[in-house]
Amino acid sequence: MVPLLVVVLLLSFSSFSLSDGNHLYEVKSLYCETILCVRLVLCFSDCNTEFLFNVDFPGSDLTFLYSPSVDHCQQLCTQHPECLFFTFIRPDWTTDDRHFHCFLKSTTSGQPTSQTQLLGVTSGFSLKPCSPDPLPCFSQDFENVDFFGADYRTLFTADYNERQRACTQDPGCQFFTFVNKDFSQANIRFKCHLKFSWPVPAPPNVERKTGLISGFSQNIQFPQQIAPACEGKLFQSTNIPGSDLLSLQAASSEHCQVLCSAHPRCSYFSFVRNDFTCFLKDNLNGLTFEEKEGVTSGFPARFCQLSNDWIKRTHEGADFRGSDIRNEQLDNAGACQAKCTEDLSCQFYTYLTDNFSDAAFRRRCFLKRVITMPAPPKVNKLDNVVSGFSLRNCVNAVQ
């Protein structure tokens, strides 16, 4: 094998940054000129699954998210487009109340700038080089832990199997919190709170820009749902005003319909073509149609599986801005889509054509992703509750 120092010299001509340890990271604004370069880089992207108990990687924070365990935190880091390593604050942390904080981190070298001993934390590395499962299984239950927020439905259940089954068999449920028989407030004992987070990739920013083509991987992994296939009905030049649940960016009206179908509280939607805004709406009591150019509306598919034709479309003049994993130079948008499809971590892409305003960036393919694994918006300690995740992604799911 070529010594590491020699490989660094070889790759420097291709604008890559290679770590001096086990992990690799590319400088975002640069790209690799040749396929040979990509293959050399992959040779040195060693998989590191080790957890460092009571070790902190101080600084270099990208953001923090809530997580119930170090394994879950590692998967968050793996799915975050930039995260290379992390520090998780465990439940036994005593300095302050930041339990269950998962700090996602990155450096241009790919390695922590330092490591320090610190009680109550565990650190580790992204599994990006490890060919991770795009639909990870989380089968652990978390006693006296509340997954706060993101509720869409509650029901009363008698025992462990029933609460787990309720979440696993409800397509909208990603995780849950169950209130047990010893909870202080008697009238909500045995209550199971079903909760939602996005399993469908949605670029956080979609903008119109000349000289760009964007699209999706042809191999996006979704949680399995056994349902007959169907085509979604869309109402062109039609708006459904009011009753907004939330708004987010979508690539097309078909994509917006998929997002509405994924959200258990979405009753119908309106998609504004000019600015790529998808308005999800929540009102089962009634609706009003109004004619409006540039707006498409429709209903979710609840009892069938929508066609995946929306991922086959490309969007000329659309920029899926941000969420970059890496970028490289390719000849055309078709090659960029193929590269995204080939990379299991890639969910969507943007390609800069020969018509892009800045000649230095033309023919660059930017591979992108967002977190689509179950991710509670907040995790905290609470006596006499138990929380957990849907087992749809697990081989031995409760039936």
CSV table of N, CA and C in Angstrom, one decimal, residues 189-283:
chain,number,residue,atom,x,y,z
A,189,ARG,N,-52.2,7.4,33.5
A,189,ARG,CA,-51.5,6.1,33.6
A,189,ARG,C,-51.9,5.2,32.4
A,190,PHE,N,-51.0,4.4,31.9
A,190,PHE,CA,-51.2,3.5,30.7
A,190,PHE,C,-51.4,4.3,29.4
A,191,LYS,N,-51.1,5.5,29.4
A,191,LYS,CA,-51.3,6.3,28.2
A,191,LYS,C,-50.1,6.2,27.3
A,192,CYS,N,-50.3,6.0,26.0
A,192,CYS,CA,-49.1,5.8,25.1
A,192,CYS,C,-49.2,7.0,24.1
A,193,HIS,N,-48.1,7.8,24.0
A,193,HIS,CA,-48.0,8.9,23.1
A,193,HIS,C,-47.2,8.5,21.9
A,194,LEU,N,-47.9,8.5,20.7
A,194,LEU,CA,-47.2,8.2,19.5
A,194,LEU,C,-46.7,9.5,18.9
A,195,LYS,N,-45.4,9.4,18.3
A,195,LYS,CA,-44.7,10.6,17.9
A,195,LYS,C,-44.1,10.4,16.6
A,196,PHE,N,-43.8,11.6,15.9
A,196,PHE,CA,-43.5,11.6,14.5
A,196,PHE,C,-42.2,12.4,14.3
A,197,SER,N,-41.3,11.9,13.4
A,197,SER,CA,-40.3,12.7,12.8
A,197,SER,C,-40.1,12.3,11.3
A,198,TRP,N,-39.5,13.1,10.5
A,198,TRP,CA,-39.6,12.9,9.1
A,198,TRP,C,-38.7,11.7,8.6
A,199,PRO,N,-39.4,10.7,7.9
A,199,PRO,CA,-38.7,9.6,7.3
A,199,PRO,C,-38.4,9.9,5.8
A,200,VAL,N,-38.9,11.0,5.3
A,200,VAL,CA,-38.8,11.3,3.9
A,200,VAL,C,-37.8,12.4,3.7
A,201,PRO,N,-36.8,12.3,2.8
A,201,PRO,CA,-35.8,13.4,2.6
A,201,PRO,C,-36.5,14.6,2.0
A,202,ALA,N,-36.2,15.8,2.6
A,202,ALA,CA,-36.7,17.1,2.0
A,202,ALA,C,-35.6,18.1,2.1
A,203,PRO,N,-35.1,18.6,1.0
A,203,PRO,CA,-34.0,19.6,1.1
A,203,PRO,C,-34.5,20.8,1.9
A,204,PRO,N,-33.7,21.2,2.9
A,204,PRO,CA,-34.1,22.3,3.7
A,204,PRO,C,-34.3,23.7,3.0
A,205,ASN,N,-33.5,23.8,1.9
A,205,ASN,CA,-33.6,25.1,1.1
A,205,ASN,C,-33.7,24.7,-0.4
A,206,VAL,N,-34.7,25.2,-1.1
A,206,VAL,CA,-34.9,25.0,-2.5
A,206,VAL,C,-35.1,26.4,-3.1
A,207,GLU,N,-34.2,26.8,-4.0
A,207,GLU,CA,-34.3,28.1,-4.6
A,207,GLU,C,-34.1,28.0,-6.1
A,208,ARG,N,-34.7,29.0,-6.8
A,208,ARG,CA,-34.5,29.1,-8.3
A,208,ARG,C,-33.2,29.7,-8.6
A,209,LYS,N,-32.4,29.1,-9.5
A,209,LYS,CA,-31.1,29.7,-9.9
A,209,LYS,C,-30.8,29.1,-11.2
A,210,THR,N,-30.3,30.0,-12.1
A,210,THR,CA,-30.0,29.6,-13.5
A,210,THR,C,-28.7,28.7,-13.5
A,211,GLY,N,-28.6,27.7,-14.3
A,211,GLY,CA,-27.4,27.0,-14.5
A,211,GLY,C,-27.3,25.8,-13.5
A,212,LEU,N,-28.4,25.4,-12.9
A,212,LEU,CA,-28.3,24.3,-11.9
A,212,LEU,C,-29.4,23.3,-12.3
A,213,ILE,N,-29.1,22.0,-12.0
A,213,ILE,CA,-30.1,20.9,-12.1
A,213,ILE,C,-30.0,20.1,-10.8
A,214,SER,N,-31.1,19.9,-10.2
A,214,SER,CA,-31.2,19.1,-9.0
A,214,SER,C,-32.1,17.9,-9.1
A,215,GLY,N,-31.9,17.0,-8.2
A,215,GLY,CA,-32.7,15.8,-8.3
A,215,GLY,C,-32.4,14.9,-7.1
A,216,PHE,N,-33.0,13.7,-7.1
A,216,PHE,CA,-32.9,12.7,-6.0
A,216,PHE,C,-32.2,11.5,-6.4
A,217,SER,N,-31.6,10.8,-5.4
A,217,SER,CA,-31.1,9.4,-5.6
A,217,SER,C,-32.2,8.5,-6.1
A,218,GLN,N,-31.9,7.6,-6.9
A,218,GLN,CA,-32.9,6.6,-7.4
A,218,GLN,C,-32.9,5.4,-6.5
A,219,ASN,N,-32.2,5.5,-5.3
A,219,ASN,CA,-32.1,4.4,-4.4
A,219,ASN,C,-32.4,4.9,-3.0
A,220,ILE,N,-33.3,5.8,-2.8
A,220,ILE,CA,-33.7,6.3,-1.5
A,220,ILE,C,-34.4,5.2,-0.7
A,221,GLN,N,-34.0,5.0,0.5
A,221,GLN,CA,-34.5,4.0,1.4
A,221,GLN,C,-35.6,4.5,2.3
A,222,PHE,N,-36.8,3.9,2.2
A,222,PHE,CA,-37.9,4.3,3.0
A,222,PHE,C,-38.3,3.2,4.0
A,223,PRO,N,-38.9,3.5,5.1
A,223,PRO,CA,-39.4,2.4,6.0
A,223,PRO,C,-40.4,1.6,5.2
A,224,GLN,N,-40.4,0.3,5.4
A,224,GLN,CA,-41.3,-0.5,4.6
A,224,GLN,C,-42.8,-0.3,5.0
A,225,GLN,N,-43.6,-0.3,4.0
A,225,GLN,CA,-45.1,-0.2,4.2
A,225,GLN,C,-45.7,-1.1,3.2
A,226,ILE,N,-46.5,-2.1,3.8
A,226,ILE,CA,-47.2,-3.0,2.9
A,226,ILE,C,-48.5,-2.4,2.5
A,227,ALA,N,-48.6,-2.0,1.3
A,227,ALA,CA,-49.8,-1.3,0.8
A,227,ALA,C,-49.8,-1.4,-0.7
A,228,PRO,N,-51.0,-1.4,-1.3
A,228,PRO,CA,-51.0,-1.4,-2.8
A,228,PRO,C,-50.5,-0.1,-3.4
A,229,ALA,N,-50.0,-0.2,-4.6
A,229,ALA,CA,-49.5,1.0,-5.3
A,229,ALA,C,-50.7,1.9,-5.8
A,230,CYS,N,-50.4,3.2,-5.8
A,230,CYS,CA,-51.5,4.1,-6.3
A,230,CYS,C,-50.9,5.3,-6.9
A,231,GLU,N,-51.6,6.0,-7.7
A,231,GLU,CA,-51.2,7.3,-8.3
A,231,GLU,C,-52.0,8.4,-7.5
A,232,GLY,N,-51.3,9.5,-7.1
A,232,GLY,CA,-51.9,10.5,-6.4
A,232,GLY,C,-52.7,11.5,-7.3
A,233,LYS,N,-53.8,11.9,-6.8
A,233,LYS,CA,-54.7,12.9,-7.5
A,233,LYS,C,-54.2,14.3,-7.1
A,234,LEU,N,-53.9,15.1,-8.1
A,234,LEU,CA,-53.5,16.5,-7.9
A,234,LEU,C,-54.5,17.5,-8.6
A,235,PHE,N,-54.7,18.6,-7.9
A,235,PHE,CA,-55.6,19.6,-8.5
A,235,PHE,C,-54.8,20.8,-8.9
A,236,GLN,N,-54.6,21.0,-10.2
A,236,GLN,CA,-53.7,22.1,-10.7
A,236,GLN,C,-54.4,23.4,-10.6
A,237,SER,N,-53.6,24.5,-10.5
A,237,SER,CA,-54.1,25.8,-10.4
A,237,SER,C,-55.2,26.0,-9.3
A,238,THR,N,-55.0,25.3,-8.2
A,238,THR,CA,-56.0,25.2,-7.1
A,238,THR,C,-55.3,25.4,-5.8
A,239,ASN,N,-55.8,26.3,-4.9
A,239,ASN,CA,-55.3,26.5,-3.6
A,239,ASN,C,-56.3,26.1,-2.6
A,240,ILE,N,-55.9,25.5,-1.5
A,240,ILE,CA,-56.8,25.3,-0.3
A,240,ILE,C,-56.3,26.2,0.8
A,241,PRO,N,-57.0,27.3,1.0
A,241,PRO,CA,-56.5,28.3,2.0
A,241,PRO,C,-56.7,27.9,3.4
A,242,GLY,N,-55.8,28.4,4.3
A,242,GLY,CA,-56.0,28.2,5.7
A,242,GLY,C,-55.6,26.8,6.3
A,243,SER,N,-55.8,26.7,7.6
A,243,SER,CA,-55.6,25.4,8.3
A,243,SER,C,-54.2,24.9,8.2
A,244,ASP,N,-53.2,25.8,8.1
A,244,ASP,CA,-51.8,25.4,7.9
A,244,ASP,C,-51.3,24.7,9.2
A,245,LEU,N,-50.7,23.5,9.0
A,245,LEU,CA,-50.1,22.7,10.0
A,245,LEU,C,-48.6,23.1,10.1
A,246,LEU,N,-48.0,23.2,9.0
A,246,LEU,CA,-46.6,23.6,8.9
A,246,LEU,C,-46.3,23.9,7.4
A,247,SER,N,-45.2,24.6,7.1
A,247,SER,CA,-44.7,24.7,5.7
A,247,SER,C,-43.2,24.3,5.7
A,248,LEU,N,-42.9,23.7,4.6
A,248,LEU,CA,-41.5,23.3,4.3
A,248,LEU,C,-41.2,23.3,2.8
A,249,GLN,N,-40.0,23.1,2.5
A,249,GLN,CA,-39.6,23.1,1.1
A,249,GLN,C,-39.8,21.8,0.4
A,250,ALA,N,-40.2,21.8,-0.8
A,250,ALA,CA,-40.4,20.5,-1.6
A,250,ALA,C,-40.0,20.8,-3.0
A,251,ALA,N,-39.6,19.8,-3.7
A,251,ALA,CA,-39.1,19.9,-5.1
A,251,ALA,C,-40.2,20.0,-6.1
A,252,SER,N,-41.4,19.5,-5.8
A,252,SER,CA,-42.5,19.4,-6.7
A,252,SER,C,-43.8,19.2,-6.0
A,253,SER,N,-44.9,19.3,-6.7
A,253,SER,CA,-46.2,19.0,-6.0
A,253,SER,C,-46.2,17.5,-5.6
A,254,GLU,N,-45.6,16.6,-6.4
A,254,GLU,CA,-45.6,15.2,-6.1
A,254,GLU,C,-44.8,14.9,-4.8
A,255,HIS,N,-43.7,15.6,-4.7
A,255,HIS,CA,-42.9,15.5,-3.5
A,255,HIS,C,-43.7,16.0,-2.3
A,256,CYS,N,-44.4,17.1,-2.5
A,256,CYS,CA,-45.2,17.7,-1.4
A,256,CYS,C,-46.3,16.7,-1.0
A,257,GLN,N,-46.9,16.0,-1.9
A,257,GLN,CA,-47.9,15.0,-1.6
A,257,GLN,C,-47.3,13.8,-0.8
A,258,VAL,N,-46.1,13.4,-1.1
A,258,VAL,CA,-45.4,12.4,-0.4
A,258,VAL,C,-45.1,12.8,1.1
A,259,LEU,N,-44.7,14.1,1.2
A,259,LEU,CA,-44.5,14.6,2.6
A,259,LEU,C,-45.8,14.7,3.4
A,260,CYS,N,-46.9,15.1,2.7
A,260,CYS,CA,-48.2,15.1,3.4
A,260,CYS,C,-48.6,13.7,3.8
A,261,SER,N,-48.4,12.7,2.9
A,261,SER,CA,-48.8,11.4,3.2
A,261,SER,C,-48.0,10.8,4.3
A,262,ALA,N,-46.7,11.3,4.5
A,262,ALA,CA,-45.9,10.7,5.6
A,262,ALA,C,-46.3,11.3,6.9
A,263,HIS,N,-46.8,12.5,6.9
A,263,HIS,CA,-47.2,13.2,8.2
A,263,HIS,C,-48.6,12.7,8.7
A,264,PRO,N,-48.7,12.1,9.8
A,264,PRO,CA,-50.0,11.6,10.3
A,264,PRO,C,-51.1,12.6,10.5
A,265,ARG,N,-50.7,13.9,10.6
A,265,ARG,CA,-51.7,14.9,10.9
A,265,ARG,C,-52.1,15.7,9.6
A,266,CYS,N,-51.5,15.4,8.5
A,266,CYS,CA,-51.7,16.2,7.3
A,266,CYS,C,-53.1,15.7,6.6
A,267,SER,N,-54.0,16.7,6.5
A,267,SER,CA,-55.3,16.4,5.9
A,267,SER,C,-55.3,16.6,4.4
A,268,TYR,N,-54.6,17.7,4.0
A,268,TYR,CA,-54.4,18.0,2.6
A,268,TYR,C,-53.3,19.0,2.5
A,269,PHE,N,-52.9,19.4,1.3
A,269,PHE,CA,-51.8,20.3,1.1
A,269,PHE,C,-52.0,21.2,-0.1
A,270,SER,N,-51.1,22.3,-0.1
A,270,SER,CA,-51.0,23.2,-1.3
A,270,SER,C,-49.6,23.4,-1.5
A,271,PHE,N,-49.1,23.3,-2.8
A,271,PHE,CA,-47.8,23.5,-3.2
A,271,PHE,C,-47.7,24.7,-4.1
A,272,VAL,N,-46.8,25.7,-3.7
A,272,VAL,CA,-46.6,26.9,-4.5
A,272,VAL,C,-45.3,26.7,-5.3
A,273,ARG,N,-45.5,26.6,-6.6
A,273,ARG,CA,-44.5,26.3,-7.6
A,273,ARG,C,-43.3,27.3,-7.6
A,274,ASN,N,-43.7,28.6,-7.5
A,274,ASN,CA,-42.7,29.7,-7.7
A,274,ASN,C,-41.6,29.7,-6.7
A,275,ASP,N,-41.9,29.3,-5.4
A,275,ASP,CA,-40.9,29.4,-4.3
A,275,ASP,C,-40.7,28.0,-3.7
A,276,PHE,N,-41.3,26.9,-4.3
A,276,PHE,CA,-41.1,25.6,-3.8
A,276,PHE,C,-41.6,25.3,-2.4
A,277,THR,N,-42.7,26.1,-2.0
A,277,THR,CA,-43.2,25.9,-0.6
A,277,THR,C,-44.3,24.9,-0.6
A,278,CYS,N,-44.2,24.0,0.4
A,278,CYS,CA,-45.2,23.0,0.5
A,278,CYS,C,-46.0,23.3,1.9
A,279,PHE,N,-47.3,23.6,1.8
A,279,PHE,CA,-48.1,23.9,2.9
A,279,PHE,C,-48.9,22.7,3.3
A,280,LEU,N,-48.5,22.1,4.4
A,280,LEU,CA,-49.3,20.9,5.0
A,280,LEU,C,-50.4,21.5,5.9
A,281,LYS,N,-51.6,20.9,5.7
A,281,LYS,CA,-52.8,21.5,6.4
A,281,LYS,C,-53.5,20.4,7.2
A,282,ASP,N,-54.1,20.9,8.3
A,282,ASP,CA,-54.7,20.0,9.3
A,282,ASP,C,-56.1,20.5,9.6
A,283,ASN,N,-57.1,19.9,9.0
A,283,ASN,CA,-58.4,20.2,9.2
A,283,ASN,C,-59.3,19.2,8.6
